PDB file of C-alpha atoms in Angstrom:
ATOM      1  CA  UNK I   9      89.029  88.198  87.742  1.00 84.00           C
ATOM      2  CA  UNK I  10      88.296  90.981  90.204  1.00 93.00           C
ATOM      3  CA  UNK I  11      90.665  91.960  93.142  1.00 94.00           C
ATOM      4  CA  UNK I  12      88.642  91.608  96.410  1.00 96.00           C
ATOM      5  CA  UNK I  13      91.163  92.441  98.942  1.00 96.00           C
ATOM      6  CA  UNK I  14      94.518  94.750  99.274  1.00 97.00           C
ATOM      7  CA  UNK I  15      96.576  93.936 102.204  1.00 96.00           C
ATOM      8  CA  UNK I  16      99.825  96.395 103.028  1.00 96.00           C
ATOM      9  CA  UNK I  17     102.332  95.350 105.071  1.00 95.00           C
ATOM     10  CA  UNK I  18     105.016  98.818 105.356  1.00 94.00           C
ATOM     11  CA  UNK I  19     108.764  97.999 105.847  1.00 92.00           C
ATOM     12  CA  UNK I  20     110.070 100.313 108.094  1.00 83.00           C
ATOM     13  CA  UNK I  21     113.420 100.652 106.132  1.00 79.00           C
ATOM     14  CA  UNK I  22     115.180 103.639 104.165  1.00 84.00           C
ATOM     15  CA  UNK I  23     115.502 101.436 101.059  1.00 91.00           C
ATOM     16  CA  UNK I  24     113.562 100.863  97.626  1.00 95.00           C
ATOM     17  CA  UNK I  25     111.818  98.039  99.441  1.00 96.00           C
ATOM     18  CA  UNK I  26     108.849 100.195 100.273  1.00 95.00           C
ATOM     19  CA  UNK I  27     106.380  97.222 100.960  1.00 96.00           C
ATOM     20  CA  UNK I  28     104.839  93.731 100.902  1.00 96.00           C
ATOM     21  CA  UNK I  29     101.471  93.191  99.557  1.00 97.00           C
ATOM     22  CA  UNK I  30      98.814  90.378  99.886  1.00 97.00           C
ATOM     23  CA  UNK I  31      96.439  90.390  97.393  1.00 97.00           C
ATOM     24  CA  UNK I  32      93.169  88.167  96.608  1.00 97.00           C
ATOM     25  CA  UNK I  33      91.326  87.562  93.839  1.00 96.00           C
ATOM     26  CA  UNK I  34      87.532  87.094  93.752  1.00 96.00           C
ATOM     27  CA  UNK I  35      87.309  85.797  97.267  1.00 96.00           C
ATOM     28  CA  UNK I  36      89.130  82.981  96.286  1.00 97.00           C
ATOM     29  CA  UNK I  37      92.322  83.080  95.200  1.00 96.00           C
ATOM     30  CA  UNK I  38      95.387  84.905  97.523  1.00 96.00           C
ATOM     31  CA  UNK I  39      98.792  85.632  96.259  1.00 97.00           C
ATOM     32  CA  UNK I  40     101.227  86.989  98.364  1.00 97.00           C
ATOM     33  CA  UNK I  41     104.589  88.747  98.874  1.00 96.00           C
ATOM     34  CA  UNK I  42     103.835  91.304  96.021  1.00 97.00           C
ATOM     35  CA  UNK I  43     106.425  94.176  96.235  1.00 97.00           C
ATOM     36  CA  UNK I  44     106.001  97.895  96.299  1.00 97.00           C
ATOM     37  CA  UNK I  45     109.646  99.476  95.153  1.00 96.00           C
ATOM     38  CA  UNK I  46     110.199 103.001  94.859  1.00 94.00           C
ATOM     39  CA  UNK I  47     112.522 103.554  91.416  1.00 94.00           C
ATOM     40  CA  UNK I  48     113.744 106.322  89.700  1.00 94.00           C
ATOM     41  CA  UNK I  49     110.647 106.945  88.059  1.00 94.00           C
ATOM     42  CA  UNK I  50     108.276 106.501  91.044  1.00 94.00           C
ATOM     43  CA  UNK I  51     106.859 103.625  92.929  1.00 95.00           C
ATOM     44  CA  UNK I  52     106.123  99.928  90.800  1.00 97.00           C
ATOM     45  CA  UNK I  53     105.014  96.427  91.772  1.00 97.00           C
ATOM     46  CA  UNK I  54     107.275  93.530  91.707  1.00 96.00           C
ATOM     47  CA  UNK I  55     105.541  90.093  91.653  1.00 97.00           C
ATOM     48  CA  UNK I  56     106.576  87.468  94.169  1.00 97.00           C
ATOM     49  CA  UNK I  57     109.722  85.410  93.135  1.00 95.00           C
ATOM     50  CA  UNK I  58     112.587  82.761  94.329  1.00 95.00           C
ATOM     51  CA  UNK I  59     116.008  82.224  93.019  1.00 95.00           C
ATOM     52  CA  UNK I  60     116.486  79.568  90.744  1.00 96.00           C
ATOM     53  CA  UNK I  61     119.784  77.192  91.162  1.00 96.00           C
ATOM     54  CA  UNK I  62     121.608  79.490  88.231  1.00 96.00           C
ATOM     55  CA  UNK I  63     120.958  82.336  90.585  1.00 96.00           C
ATOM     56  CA  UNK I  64     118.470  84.459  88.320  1.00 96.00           C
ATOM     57  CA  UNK I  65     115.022  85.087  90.048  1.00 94.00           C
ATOM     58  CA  UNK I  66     111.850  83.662  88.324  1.00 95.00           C
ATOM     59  CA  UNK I  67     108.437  84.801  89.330  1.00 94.00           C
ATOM     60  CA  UNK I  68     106.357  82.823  90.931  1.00 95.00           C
ATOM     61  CA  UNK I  69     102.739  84.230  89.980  1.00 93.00           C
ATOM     62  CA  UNK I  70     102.168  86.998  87.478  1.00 94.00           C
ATOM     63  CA  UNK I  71      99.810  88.698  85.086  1.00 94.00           C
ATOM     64  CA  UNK I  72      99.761  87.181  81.268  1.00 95.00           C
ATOM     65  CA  UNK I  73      99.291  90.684  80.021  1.00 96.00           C
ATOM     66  CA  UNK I  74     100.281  93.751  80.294  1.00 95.00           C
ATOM     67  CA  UNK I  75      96.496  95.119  80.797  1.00 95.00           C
ATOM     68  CA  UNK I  76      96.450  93.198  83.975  1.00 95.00           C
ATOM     69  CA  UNK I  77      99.302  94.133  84.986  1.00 95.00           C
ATOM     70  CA  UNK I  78      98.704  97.547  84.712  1.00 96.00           C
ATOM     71  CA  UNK I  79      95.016  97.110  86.593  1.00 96.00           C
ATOM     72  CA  UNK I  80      96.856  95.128  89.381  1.00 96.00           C
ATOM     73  CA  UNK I  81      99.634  98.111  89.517  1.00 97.00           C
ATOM     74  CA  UNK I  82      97.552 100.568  89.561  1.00 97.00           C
ATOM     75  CA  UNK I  83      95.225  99.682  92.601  1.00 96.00           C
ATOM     76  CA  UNK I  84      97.884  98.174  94.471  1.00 97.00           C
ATOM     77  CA  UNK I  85      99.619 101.745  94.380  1.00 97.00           C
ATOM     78  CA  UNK I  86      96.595 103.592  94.978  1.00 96.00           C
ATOM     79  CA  UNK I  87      96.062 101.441  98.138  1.00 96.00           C
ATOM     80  CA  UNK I  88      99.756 102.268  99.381  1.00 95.00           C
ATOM     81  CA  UNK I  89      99.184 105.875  99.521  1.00 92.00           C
ATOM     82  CA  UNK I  90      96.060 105.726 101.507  1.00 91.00           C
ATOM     83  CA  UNK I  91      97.763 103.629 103.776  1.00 80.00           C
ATOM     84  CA  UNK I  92      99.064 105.249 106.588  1.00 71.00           C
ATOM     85  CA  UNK I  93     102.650 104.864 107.104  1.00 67.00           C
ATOM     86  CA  UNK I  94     103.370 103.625 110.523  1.00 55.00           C
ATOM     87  CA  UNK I  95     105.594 106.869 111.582  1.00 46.00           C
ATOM     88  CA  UNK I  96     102.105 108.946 110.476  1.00 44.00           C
ATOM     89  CA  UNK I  97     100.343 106.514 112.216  1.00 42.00           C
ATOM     90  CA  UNK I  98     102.807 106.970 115.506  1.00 41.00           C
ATOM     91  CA  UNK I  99     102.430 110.408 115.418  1.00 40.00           C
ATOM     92  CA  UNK I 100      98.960 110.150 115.226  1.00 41.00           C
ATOM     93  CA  UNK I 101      98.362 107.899 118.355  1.00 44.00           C
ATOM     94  CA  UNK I 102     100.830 110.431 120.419  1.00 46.00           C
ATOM     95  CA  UNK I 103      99.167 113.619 119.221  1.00 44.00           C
ATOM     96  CA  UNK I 104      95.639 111.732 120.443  1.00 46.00           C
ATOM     97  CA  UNK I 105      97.412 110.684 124.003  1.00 50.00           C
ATOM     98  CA  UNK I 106      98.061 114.775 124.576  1.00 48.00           C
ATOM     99  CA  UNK I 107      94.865 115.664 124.159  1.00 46.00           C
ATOM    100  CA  UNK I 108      93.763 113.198 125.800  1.00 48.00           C
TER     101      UNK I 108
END
């Protein structure tokens, strides 16, 4: 199964909850609401989840091993930091409109 598409959504918050990602799978296959979280130890992935009736939160979708996981981690994060965050991105489009 080969990731086809990255999609990053930014939160413009000062928490952990750095962002949502959409990702698909071989042009056919989406799953959405991944999470980018920034821990102790750097940034990680959180797969999509909902809260069961005992309160604990189950994931909906995930890898079955940890190689996957670790593929689907890795270019998820590397597609974060090439995406512009929307204050770079602000300052961007204001720094064009004075030259302009």
């Amino acid at each position: 199964m080969k990731i086809t598409d990255i999609r990053i959504r930014r939160v413009g918050t000062d928490g952990k909850l750095k962002a949502y990602v959409t990702v698909t799978f071989d042009d056919c296959f989406v799953v959405h609401n991944i999470k980018v979280i920034e821990g102790k130890n750097g940034a990680f992935i959180a797969m999509p989840s909902r809260k069961t009736k005992t309160g604990e939160y189950k994931d909906v979708a995930h890898p079955i091993n940890s190689e996957f996981r670790s593929e689907l981690q890795r270019e998820i994060l590397s597609a974060f930091e090439k995406e512009p965050s929307e204050a770079a991105s602000s300052k961007k489009e204001e720094d064009n409109e004075e030259t302009s």
